[in-house]
Short mmCIF file of C-alpha atoms in Angstrom, two decimals:
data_model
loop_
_atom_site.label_atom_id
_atom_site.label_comp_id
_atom_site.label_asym_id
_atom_site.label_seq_id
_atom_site.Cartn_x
_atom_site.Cartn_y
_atom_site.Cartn_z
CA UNK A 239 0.00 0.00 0.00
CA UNK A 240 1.34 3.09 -1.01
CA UNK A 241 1.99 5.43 1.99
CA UNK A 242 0.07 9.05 1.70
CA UNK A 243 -0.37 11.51 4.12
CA UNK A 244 -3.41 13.02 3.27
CA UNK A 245 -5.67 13.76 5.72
CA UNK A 246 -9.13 12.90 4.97
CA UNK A 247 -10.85 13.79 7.79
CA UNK A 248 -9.39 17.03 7.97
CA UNK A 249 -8.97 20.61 6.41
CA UNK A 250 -11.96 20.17 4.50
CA UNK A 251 -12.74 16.50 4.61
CA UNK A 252 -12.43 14.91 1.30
CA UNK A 253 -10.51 15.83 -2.11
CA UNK A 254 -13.90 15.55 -3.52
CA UNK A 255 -16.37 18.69 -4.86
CA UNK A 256 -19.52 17.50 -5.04
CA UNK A 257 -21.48 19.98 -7.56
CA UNK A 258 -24.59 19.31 -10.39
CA UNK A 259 -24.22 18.39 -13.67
CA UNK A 260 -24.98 21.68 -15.07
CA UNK A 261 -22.51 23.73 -12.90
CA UNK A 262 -19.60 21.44 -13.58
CA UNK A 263 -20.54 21.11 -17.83
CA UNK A 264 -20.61 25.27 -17.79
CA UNK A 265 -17.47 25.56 -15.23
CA UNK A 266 -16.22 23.54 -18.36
CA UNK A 267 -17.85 25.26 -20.86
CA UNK A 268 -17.00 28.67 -19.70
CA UNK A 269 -13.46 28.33 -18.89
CA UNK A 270 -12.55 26.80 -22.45
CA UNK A 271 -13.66 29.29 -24.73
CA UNK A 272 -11.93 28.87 -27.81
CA UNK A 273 -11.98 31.76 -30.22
CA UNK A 274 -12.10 32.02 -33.99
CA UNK A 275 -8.94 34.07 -35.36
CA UNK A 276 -11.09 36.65 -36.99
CA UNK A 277 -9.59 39.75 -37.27
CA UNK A 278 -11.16 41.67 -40.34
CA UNK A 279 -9.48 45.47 -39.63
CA UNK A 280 -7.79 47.35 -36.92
CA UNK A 281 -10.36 45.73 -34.27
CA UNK A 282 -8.23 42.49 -35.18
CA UNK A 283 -4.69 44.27 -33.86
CA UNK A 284 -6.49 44.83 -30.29
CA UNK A 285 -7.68 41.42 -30.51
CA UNK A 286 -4.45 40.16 -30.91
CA UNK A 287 -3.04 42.52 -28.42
CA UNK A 288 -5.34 40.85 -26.29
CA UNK A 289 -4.10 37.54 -27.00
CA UNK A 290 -0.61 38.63 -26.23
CA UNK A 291 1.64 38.44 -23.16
CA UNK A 292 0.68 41.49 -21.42
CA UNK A 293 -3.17 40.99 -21.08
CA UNK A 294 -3.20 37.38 -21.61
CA UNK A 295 -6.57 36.08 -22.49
CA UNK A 296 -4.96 32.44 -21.89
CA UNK A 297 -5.93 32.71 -18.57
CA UNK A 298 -9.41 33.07 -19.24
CA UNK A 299 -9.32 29.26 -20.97
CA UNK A 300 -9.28 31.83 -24.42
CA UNK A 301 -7.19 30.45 -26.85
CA UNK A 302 -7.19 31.25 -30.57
CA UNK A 303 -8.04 28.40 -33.31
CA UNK A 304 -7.42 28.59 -37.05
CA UNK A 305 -10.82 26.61 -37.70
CA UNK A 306 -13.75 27.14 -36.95
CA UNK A 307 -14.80 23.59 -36.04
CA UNK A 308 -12.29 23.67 -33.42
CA UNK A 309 -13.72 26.79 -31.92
CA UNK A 310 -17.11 28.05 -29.79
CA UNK A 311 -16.99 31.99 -30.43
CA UNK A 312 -16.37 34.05 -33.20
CA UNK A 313 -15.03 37.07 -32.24
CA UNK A 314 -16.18 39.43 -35.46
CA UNK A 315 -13.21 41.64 -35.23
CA UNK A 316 -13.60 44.69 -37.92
CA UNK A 317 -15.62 45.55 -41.33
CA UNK A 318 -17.13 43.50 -42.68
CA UNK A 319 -18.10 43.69 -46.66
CA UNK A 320 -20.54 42.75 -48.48
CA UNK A 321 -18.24 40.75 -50.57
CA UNK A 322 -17.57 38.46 -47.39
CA UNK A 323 -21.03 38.45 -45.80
CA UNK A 324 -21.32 34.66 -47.45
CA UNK A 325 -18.01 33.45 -45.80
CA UNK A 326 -18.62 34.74 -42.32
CA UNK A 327 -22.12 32.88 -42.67
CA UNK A 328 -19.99 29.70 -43.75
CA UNK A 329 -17.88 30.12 -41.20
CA UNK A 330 -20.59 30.25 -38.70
CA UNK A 331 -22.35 27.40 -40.27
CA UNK A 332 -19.26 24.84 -39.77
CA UNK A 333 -18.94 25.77 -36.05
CA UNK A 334 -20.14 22.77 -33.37
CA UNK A 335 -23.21 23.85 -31.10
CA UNK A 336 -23.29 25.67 -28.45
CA UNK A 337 -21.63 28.33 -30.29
CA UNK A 338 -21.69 32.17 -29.56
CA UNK A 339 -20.51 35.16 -31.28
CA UNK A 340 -19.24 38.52 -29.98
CA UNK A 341 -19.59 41.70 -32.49
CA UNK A 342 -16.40 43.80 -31.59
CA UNK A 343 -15.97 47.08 -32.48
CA UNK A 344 -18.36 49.99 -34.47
CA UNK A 345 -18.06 48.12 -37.68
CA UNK A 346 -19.27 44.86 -36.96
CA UNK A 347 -21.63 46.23 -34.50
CA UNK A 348 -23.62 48.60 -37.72
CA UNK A 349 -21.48 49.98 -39.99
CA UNK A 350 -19.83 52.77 -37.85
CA UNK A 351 -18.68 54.95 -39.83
CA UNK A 352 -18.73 53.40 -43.41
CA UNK A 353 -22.10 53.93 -44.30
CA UNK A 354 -21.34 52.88 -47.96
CA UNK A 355 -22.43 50.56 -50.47
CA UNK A 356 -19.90 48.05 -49.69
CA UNK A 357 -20.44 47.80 -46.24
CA UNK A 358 -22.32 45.31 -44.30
CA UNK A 359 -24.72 47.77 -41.82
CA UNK A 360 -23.97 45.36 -38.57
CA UNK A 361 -23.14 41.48 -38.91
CA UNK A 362 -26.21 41.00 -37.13
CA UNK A 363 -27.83 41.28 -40.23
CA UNK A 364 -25.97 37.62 -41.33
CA UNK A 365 -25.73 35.76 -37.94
CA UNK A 366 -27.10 35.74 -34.42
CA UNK A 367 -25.11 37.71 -31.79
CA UNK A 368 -24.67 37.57 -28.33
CA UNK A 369 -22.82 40.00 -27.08
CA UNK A 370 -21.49 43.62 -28.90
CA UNK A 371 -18.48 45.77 -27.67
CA UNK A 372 -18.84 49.62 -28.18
CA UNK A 373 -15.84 51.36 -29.07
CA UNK A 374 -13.27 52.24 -32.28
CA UNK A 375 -11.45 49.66 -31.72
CA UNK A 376 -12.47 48.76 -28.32
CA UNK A 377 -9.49 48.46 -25.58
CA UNK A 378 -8.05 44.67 -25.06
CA UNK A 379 -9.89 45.30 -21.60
CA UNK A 380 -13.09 45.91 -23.02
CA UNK A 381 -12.94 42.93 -24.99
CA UNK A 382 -11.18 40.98 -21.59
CA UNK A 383 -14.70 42.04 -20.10
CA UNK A 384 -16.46 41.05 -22.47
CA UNK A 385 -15.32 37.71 -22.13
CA UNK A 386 -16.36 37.20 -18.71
CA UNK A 387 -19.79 38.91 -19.51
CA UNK A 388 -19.87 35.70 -22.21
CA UNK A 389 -18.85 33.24 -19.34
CA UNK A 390 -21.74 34.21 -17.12
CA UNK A 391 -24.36 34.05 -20.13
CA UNK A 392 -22.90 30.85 -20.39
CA UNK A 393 -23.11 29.32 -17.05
CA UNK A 394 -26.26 31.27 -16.41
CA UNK A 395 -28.04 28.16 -19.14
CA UNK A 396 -28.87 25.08 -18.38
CA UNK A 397 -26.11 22.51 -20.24
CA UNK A 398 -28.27 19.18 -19.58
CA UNK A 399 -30.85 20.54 -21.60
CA UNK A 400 -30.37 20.46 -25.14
CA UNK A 401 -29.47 24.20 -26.02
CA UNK A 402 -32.09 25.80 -28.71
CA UNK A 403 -30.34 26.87 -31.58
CA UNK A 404 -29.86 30.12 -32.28
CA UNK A 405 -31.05 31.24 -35.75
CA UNK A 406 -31.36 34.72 -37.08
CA UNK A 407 -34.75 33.18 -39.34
CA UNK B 1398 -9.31 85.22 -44.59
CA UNK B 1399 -12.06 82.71 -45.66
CA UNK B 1400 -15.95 83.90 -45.02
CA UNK B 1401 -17.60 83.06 -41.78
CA UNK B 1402 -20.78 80.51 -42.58
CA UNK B 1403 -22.95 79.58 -39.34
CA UNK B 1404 -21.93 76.20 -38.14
CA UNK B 1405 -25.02 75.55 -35.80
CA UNK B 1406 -26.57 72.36 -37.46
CA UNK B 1407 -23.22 71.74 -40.03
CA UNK B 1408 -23.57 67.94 -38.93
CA UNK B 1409 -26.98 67.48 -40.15
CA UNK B 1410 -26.38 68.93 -43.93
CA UNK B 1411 -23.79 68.61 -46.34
CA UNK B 1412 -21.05 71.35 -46.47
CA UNK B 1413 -22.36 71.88 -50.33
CA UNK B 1414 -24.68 70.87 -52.59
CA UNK B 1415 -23.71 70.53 -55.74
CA UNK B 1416 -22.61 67.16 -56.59
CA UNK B 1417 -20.78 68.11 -60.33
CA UNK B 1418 -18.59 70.24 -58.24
CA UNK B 1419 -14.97 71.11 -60.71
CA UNK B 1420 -12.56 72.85 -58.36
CA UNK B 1421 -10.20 75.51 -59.83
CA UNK B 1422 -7.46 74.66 -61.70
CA UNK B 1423 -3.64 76.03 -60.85
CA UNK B 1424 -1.83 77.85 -63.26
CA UNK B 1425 -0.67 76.26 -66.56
CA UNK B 1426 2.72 76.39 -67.31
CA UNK B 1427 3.83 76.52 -71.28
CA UNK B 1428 5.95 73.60 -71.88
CA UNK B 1429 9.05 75.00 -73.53
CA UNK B 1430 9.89 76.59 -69.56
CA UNK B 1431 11.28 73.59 -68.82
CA UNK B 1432 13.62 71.71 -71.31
CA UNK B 1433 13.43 67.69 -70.38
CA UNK B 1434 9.57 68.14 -71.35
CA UNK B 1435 10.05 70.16 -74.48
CA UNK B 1436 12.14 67.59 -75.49
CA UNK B 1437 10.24 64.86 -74.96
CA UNK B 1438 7.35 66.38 -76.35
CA UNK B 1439 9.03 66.73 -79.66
CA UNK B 1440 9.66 63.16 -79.79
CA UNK B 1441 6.06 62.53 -78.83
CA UNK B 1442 5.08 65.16 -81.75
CA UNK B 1443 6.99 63.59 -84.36
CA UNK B 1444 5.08 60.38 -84.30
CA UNK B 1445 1.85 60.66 -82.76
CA UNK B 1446 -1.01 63.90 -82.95
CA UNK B 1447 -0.91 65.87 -79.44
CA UNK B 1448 -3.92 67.78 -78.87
CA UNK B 1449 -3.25 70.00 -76.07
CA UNK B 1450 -0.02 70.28 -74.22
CA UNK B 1451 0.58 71.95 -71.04
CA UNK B 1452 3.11 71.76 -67.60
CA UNK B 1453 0.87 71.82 -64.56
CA UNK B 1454 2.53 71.45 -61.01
CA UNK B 1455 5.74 70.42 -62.38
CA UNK B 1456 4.51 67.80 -64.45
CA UNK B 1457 3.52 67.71 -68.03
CA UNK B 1458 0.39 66.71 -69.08
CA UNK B 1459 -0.23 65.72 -72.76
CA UNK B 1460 -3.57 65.12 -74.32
CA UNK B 1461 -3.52 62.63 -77.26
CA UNK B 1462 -6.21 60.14 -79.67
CA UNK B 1463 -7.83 57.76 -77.62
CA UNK B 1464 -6.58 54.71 -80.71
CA UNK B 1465 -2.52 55.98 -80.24
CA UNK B 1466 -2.19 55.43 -76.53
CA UNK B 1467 -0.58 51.68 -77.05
CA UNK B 1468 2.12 53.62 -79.51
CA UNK B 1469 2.44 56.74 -76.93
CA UNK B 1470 3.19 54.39 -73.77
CA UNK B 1471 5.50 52.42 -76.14
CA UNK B 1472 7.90 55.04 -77.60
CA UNK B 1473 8.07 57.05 -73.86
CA UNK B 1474 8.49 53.32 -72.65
CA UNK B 1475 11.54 52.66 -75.21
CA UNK B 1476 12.81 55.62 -76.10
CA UNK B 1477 12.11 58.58 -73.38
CA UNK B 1478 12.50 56.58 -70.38
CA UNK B 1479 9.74 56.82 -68.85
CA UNK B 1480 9.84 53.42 -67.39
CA UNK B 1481 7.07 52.92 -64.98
CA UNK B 1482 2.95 53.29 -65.05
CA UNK B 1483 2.25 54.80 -61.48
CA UNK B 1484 -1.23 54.43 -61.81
CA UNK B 1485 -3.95 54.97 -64.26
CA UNK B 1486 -7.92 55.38 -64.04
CA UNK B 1487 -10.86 57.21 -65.18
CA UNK B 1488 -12.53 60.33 -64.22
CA UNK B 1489 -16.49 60.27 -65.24
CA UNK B 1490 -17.30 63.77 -67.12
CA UNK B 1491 -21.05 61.71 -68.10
CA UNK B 1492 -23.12 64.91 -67.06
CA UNK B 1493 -20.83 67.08 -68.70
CA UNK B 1494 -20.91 65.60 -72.41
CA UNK B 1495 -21.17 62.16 -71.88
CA UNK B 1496 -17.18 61.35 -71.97
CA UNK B 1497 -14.51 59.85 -69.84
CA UNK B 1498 -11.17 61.13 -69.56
CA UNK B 1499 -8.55 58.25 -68.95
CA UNK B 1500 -5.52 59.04 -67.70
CA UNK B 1501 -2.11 57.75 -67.65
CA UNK B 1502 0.64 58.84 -65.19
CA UNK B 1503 4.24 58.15 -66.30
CA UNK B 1504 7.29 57.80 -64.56
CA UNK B 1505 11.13 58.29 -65.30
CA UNK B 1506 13.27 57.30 -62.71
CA UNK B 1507 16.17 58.65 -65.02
CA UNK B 1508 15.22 61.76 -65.68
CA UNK B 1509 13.13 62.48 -62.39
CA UNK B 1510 10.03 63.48 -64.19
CA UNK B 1511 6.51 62.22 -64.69
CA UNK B 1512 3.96 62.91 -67.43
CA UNK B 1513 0.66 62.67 -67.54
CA UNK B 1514 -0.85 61.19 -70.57
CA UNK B 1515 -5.02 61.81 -71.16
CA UNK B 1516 -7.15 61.10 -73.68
CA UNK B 1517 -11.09 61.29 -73.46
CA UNK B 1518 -13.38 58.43 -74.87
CA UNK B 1519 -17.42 58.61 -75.35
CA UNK B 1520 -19.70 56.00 -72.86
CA UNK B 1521 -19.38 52.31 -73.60
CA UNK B 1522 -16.51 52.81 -75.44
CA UNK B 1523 -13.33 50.59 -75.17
CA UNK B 1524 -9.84 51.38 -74.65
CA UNK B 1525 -6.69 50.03 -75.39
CA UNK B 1526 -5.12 47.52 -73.07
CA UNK B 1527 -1.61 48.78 -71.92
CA UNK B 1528 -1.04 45.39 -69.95
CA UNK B 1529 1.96 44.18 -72.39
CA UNK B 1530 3.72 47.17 -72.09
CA UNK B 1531 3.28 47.56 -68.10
CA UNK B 1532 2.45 44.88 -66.06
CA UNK B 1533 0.90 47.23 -63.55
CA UNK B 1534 -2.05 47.85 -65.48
CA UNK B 1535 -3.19 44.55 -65.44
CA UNK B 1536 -5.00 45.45 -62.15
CA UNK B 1537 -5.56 49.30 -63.02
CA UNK B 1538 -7.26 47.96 -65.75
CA UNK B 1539 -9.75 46.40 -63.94
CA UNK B 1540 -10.43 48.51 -61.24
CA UNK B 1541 -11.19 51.14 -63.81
CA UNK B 1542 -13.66 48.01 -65.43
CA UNK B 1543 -14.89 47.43 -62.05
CA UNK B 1544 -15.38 51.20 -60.95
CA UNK B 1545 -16.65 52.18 -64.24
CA UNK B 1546 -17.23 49.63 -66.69
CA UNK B 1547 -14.48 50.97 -69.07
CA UNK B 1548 -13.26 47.77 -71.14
CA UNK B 1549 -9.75 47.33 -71.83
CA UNK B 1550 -9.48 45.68 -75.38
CA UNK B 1551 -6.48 42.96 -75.17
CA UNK B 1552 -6.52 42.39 -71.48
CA UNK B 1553 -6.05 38.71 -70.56
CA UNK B 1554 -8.62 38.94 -67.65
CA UNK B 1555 -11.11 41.31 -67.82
CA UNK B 1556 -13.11 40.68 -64.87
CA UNK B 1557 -14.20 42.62 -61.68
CA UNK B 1558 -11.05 43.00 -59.07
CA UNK B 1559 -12.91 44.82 -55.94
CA UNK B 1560 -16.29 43.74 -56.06
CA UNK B 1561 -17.82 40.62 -56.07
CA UNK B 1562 -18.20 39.23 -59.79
CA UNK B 1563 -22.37 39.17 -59.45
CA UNK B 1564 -22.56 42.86 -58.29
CA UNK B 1565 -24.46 45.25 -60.42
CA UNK B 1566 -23.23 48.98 -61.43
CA UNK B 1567 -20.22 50.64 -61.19
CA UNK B 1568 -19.67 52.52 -57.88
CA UNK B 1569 -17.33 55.33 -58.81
CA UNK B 1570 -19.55 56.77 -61.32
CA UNK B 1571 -21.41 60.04 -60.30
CA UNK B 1572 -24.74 59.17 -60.77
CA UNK B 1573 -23.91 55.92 -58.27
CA UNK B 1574 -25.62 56.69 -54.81
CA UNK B 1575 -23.23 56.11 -51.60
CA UNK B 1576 -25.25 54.37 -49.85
CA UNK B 1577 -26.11 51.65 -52.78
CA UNK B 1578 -28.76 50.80 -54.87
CA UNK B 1579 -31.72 48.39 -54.18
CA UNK B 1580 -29.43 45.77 -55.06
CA UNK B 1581 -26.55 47.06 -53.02
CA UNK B 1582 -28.79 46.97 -49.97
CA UNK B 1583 -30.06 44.02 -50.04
CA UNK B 1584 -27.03 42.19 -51.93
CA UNK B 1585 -26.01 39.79 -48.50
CA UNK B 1586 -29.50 39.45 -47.53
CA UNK B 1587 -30.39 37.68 -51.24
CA UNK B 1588 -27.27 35.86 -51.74
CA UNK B 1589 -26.99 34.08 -47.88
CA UNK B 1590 -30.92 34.02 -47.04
CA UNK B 1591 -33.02 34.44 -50.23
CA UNK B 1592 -35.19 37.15 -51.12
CA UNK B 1593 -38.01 36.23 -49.50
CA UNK B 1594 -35.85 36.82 -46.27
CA UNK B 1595 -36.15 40.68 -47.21
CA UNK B 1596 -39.25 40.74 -44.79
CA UNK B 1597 -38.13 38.94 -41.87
CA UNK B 1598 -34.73 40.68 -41.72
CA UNK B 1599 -35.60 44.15 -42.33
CA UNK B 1600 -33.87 46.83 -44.17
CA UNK B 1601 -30.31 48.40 -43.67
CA UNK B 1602 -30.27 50.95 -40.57
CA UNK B 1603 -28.28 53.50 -41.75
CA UNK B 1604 -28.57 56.08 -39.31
CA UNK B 1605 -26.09 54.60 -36.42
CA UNK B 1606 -26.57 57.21 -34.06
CA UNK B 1607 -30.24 56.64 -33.94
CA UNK B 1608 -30.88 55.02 -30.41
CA UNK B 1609 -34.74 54.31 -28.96
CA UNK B 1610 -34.43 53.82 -25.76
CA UNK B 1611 -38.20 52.35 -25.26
CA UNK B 1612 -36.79 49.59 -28.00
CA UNK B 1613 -35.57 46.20 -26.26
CA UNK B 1614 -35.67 44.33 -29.21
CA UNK B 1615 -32.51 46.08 -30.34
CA UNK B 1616 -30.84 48.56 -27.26
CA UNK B 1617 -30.44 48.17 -23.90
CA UNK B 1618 -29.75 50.72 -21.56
CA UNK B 1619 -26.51 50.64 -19.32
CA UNK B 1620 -27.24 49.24 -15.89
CA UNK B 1621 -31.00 49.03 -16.32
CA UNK B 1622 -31.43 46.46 -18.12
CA UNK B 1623 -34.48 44.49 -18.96
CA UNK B 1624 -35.50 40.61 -21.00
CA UNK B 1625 -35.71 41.20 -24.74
CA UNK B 1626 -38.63 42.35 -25.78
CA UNK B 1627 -39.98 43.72 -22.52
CA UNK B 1628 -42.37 46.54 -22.75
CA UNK B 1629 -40.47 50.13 -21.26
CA UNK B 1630 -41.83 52.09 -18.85
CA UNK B 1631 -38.96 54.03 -17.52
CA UNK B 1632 -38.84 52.65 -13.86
CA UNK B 1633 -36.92 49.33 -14.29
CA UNK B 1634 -34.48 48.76 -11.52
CA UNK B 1635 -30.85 49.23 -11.07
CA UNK B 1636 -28.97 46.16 -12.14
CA UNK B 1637 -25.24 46.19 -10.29
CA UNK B 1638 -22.71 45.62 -13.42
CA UNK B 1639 -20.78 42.42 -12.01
CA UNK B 1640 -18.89 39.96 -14.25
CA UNK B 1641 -19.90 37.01 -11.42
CA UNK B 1642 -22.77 35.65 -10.19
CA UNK B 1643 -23.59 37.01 -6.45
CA UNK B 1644 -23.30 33.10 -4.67
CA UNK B 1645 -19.61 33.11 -6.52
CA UNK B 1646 -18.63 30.39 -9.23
CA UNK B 1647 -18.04 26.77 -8.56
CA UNK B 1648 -14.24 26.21 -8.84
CA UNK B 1649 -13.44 29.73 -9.57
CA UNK B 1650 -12.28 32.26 -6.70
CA UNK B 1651 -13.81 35.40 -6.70
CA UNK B 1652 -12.62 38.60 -7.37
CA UNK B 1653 -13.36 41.01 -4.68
CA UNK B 1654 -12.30 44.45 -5.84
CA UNK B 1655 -11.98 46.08 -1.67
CA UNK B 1656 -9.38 43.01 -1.59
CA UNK B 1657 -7.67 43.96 -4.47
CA UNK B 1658 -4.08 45.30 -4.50
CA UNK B 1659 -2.95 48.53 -6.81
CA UNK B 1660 0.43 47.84 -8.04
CA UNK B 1661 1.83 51.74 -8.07
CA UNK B 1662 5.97 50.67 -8.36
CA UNK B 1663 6.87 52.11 -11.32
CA UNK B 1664 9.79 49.31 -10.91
CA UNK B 1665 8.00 46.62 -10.51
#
């Protein structure tokens, strides 16, 4: 028998959490969100900025994927054109449920200021989102809070039920 | 001094109104004042018709027949140095008489000049391609197809380059609203949805300051807010901005900002 010394009838009693299947799924959930690389303009420097040494988002469980089937939110970073309305759809389309999206920035949030033609007026308009950041180009802490706004939405659902999808139609 | 205009509601209106607006032109200049030009103009003369010849900002500008442009480019190409096509494209004189002037700009690392070759064509007319003399106007070429609908005769691939191959019109004309056209507008909604998703999507909002504060469909207000779709009545309670849930997070310790140490060490 191998000899331990831990204690189980003290500090605490036993090195076991006892918890419901929905906390532990979303404490899962919400500490591994992976994010879509998705920088479209200058938004997509901050977001990087925010994926860099100084303000970390690997501590929040954020790390950045190069597909989108590896990945649960699509952080719409920038302007988005018309002419790539159809790939940020597809792009949507081949991430797994539960997925959730985060409009960052002016642009992606309506426009801002290119009120043009060429201009998609908010990608709202293409996919479902849950959570928009104000700003031109919003701080790495804005986008840090937004984050954590993300992980409470997501542990305040229920994971044992089967999530409804969202759809825009 | 320029005249003082009233600036009380500048925001709301444009600063003019007429949308042909031609600024003023600086002075002309006559081309024998400066001797590299006059001499390369002769050369230019002896072979091809110049219409109107002129130095303008240090730089000469030549206007010649829209069919010798291919010979023009060639001989200042071979023969006058004038090695590299900065950039080329249109300008759209259509409510004027119907024309577009093409221009040219030229070049000469040797010499440290640049010309400025024009010639004017009528609408739907064709031009020369340039793209075997100057590989840069392969994609001048068809922005100037793409912004105008100018053709380039010759080119080896005459498509759009900015917008999407199924658009419709050419958004650097004039008469081209900025906003878009009826297809514009509704261009992602058809392509991704269908048009009979017009209805349920709605159109373009294209006023982005516009916020309704009684909407909860589409706004909510800062620390007051309320379920989607909630009716307004301008007595909803104070919600405390917090990142956690009050009974803390399984697993995760809580930030407590009165704990919370500043870090003011400039060293640290």
């Amino acid at each position: 028998m191998a000899q331990h010394k831990v204690n189980y009838t003290q500090n605490g009693g036993l090195p076991v959490a006892l918890t419901s299947i929905d906390k532990i799924v979303n404490w899962g959930r919400s500490n591994s969100i992976w994010a879509l690389t998705y920088g479209l303009a200058c938004c997509g420097i901050e977001m990087m900025a925010s994926g860099a040494s100084r303000y970390d988002f690997d501590r929040f469980g954020t790390i950045f994927r190069a597909s989108p089937r590896q990945a649960d939110v699509m952080i719409v970073a920038g302007t988005l054109t018309k002419k790539h309305a159809e790939f940020i759809k597809r792009l949507y389309d081949q991430m797994t449920e539960p997925r959730w999206v985060i409009s960052m920035g002016s642009c992606a949030n309506t426009g801002g200021m290119f009120n043009t033609y060429a201009t998609v007026q908010g990608v709202d308009r293409i996919i479902p989102v849950d959570l928009y950041l104000p700003g031109c180009a919003p701080r790495p802490e804005t986008l840090q809070y937004g984050v954590m706004l993300l992980q409470k939405k997501i542990r305040a659902n229920e994971a044992s039920r089967a999530q409804k999808a969202k759809r825009l139609m | 001094m320029r005249a003082y205009t009233p600036k009380d509601d500048v925001q709301k209106k444009a600063y003019y109104s007429d949308r042909y607006y031609v600024s003023p032109q600086v002075p002309k200049l006559e081309v024998e004042t400066d001797e590299v030009f006059a001499k390369d103009l002769e050369a230019i003369k002896s072979k091809f018709e110049v219409k109107e010849a002129f130095i303008q900002v240090e730089q000469l500008v030549i206007y010649i027949n829209a069919n010798d442009i291919y010979g023009v480019l060639e001989l200042m190409r071979d023969e006058l140095e004038y090695t590299q096509l900065s950039e080329m494209s249109a300008i759209d004189w259509l409510a004027k008489d119907n024309t577009f002037e093409i221009f040219y700009q030229m070049l000469s690392m040797n010499k440290r000049k640049r010309i400025r070759v024009k010639y004017f064509i009528q609408n739907g007319q064709a031009v020369d391609s340039v793209e075997k003399l100057f590989r840069s106007a392969d994609w001048s070429e068809r922005e100037m197809f793409d912004m105008f609908g100018i053709e380039a005769n010759g080119h080896p691939f005459m498509k759009r380059i900015l917008m999407p191959y199924d658009w419709h019109g050419y958004p650097l004309l004039k008469t081209y609203p900025l906003e878009g056209d009826e297809h514009a507008a509704w261009y992602e909604v058809d392509k991704i949805f269908g048009k009979e998703a017009r209805d349920v999507i709605g159109p373009e909002l294209r006023d982005t300051a516009k916020v309704d504060r009684y909407d909860s469909e589409r706004f909510a207000r800062l620390g007051y807010e309320v379920p989607k779709g909630t009716k307004i009545t301008g007595d909803e309670p104070r919600n405390e901005e917090s990142y956690q849930e009050e009974g803390g997070v399984f697993l995760i310790k809580k930030f407590d900002k009165k704990d919370s140490v500043v870090v003011d060490d400039p060293q640290r």
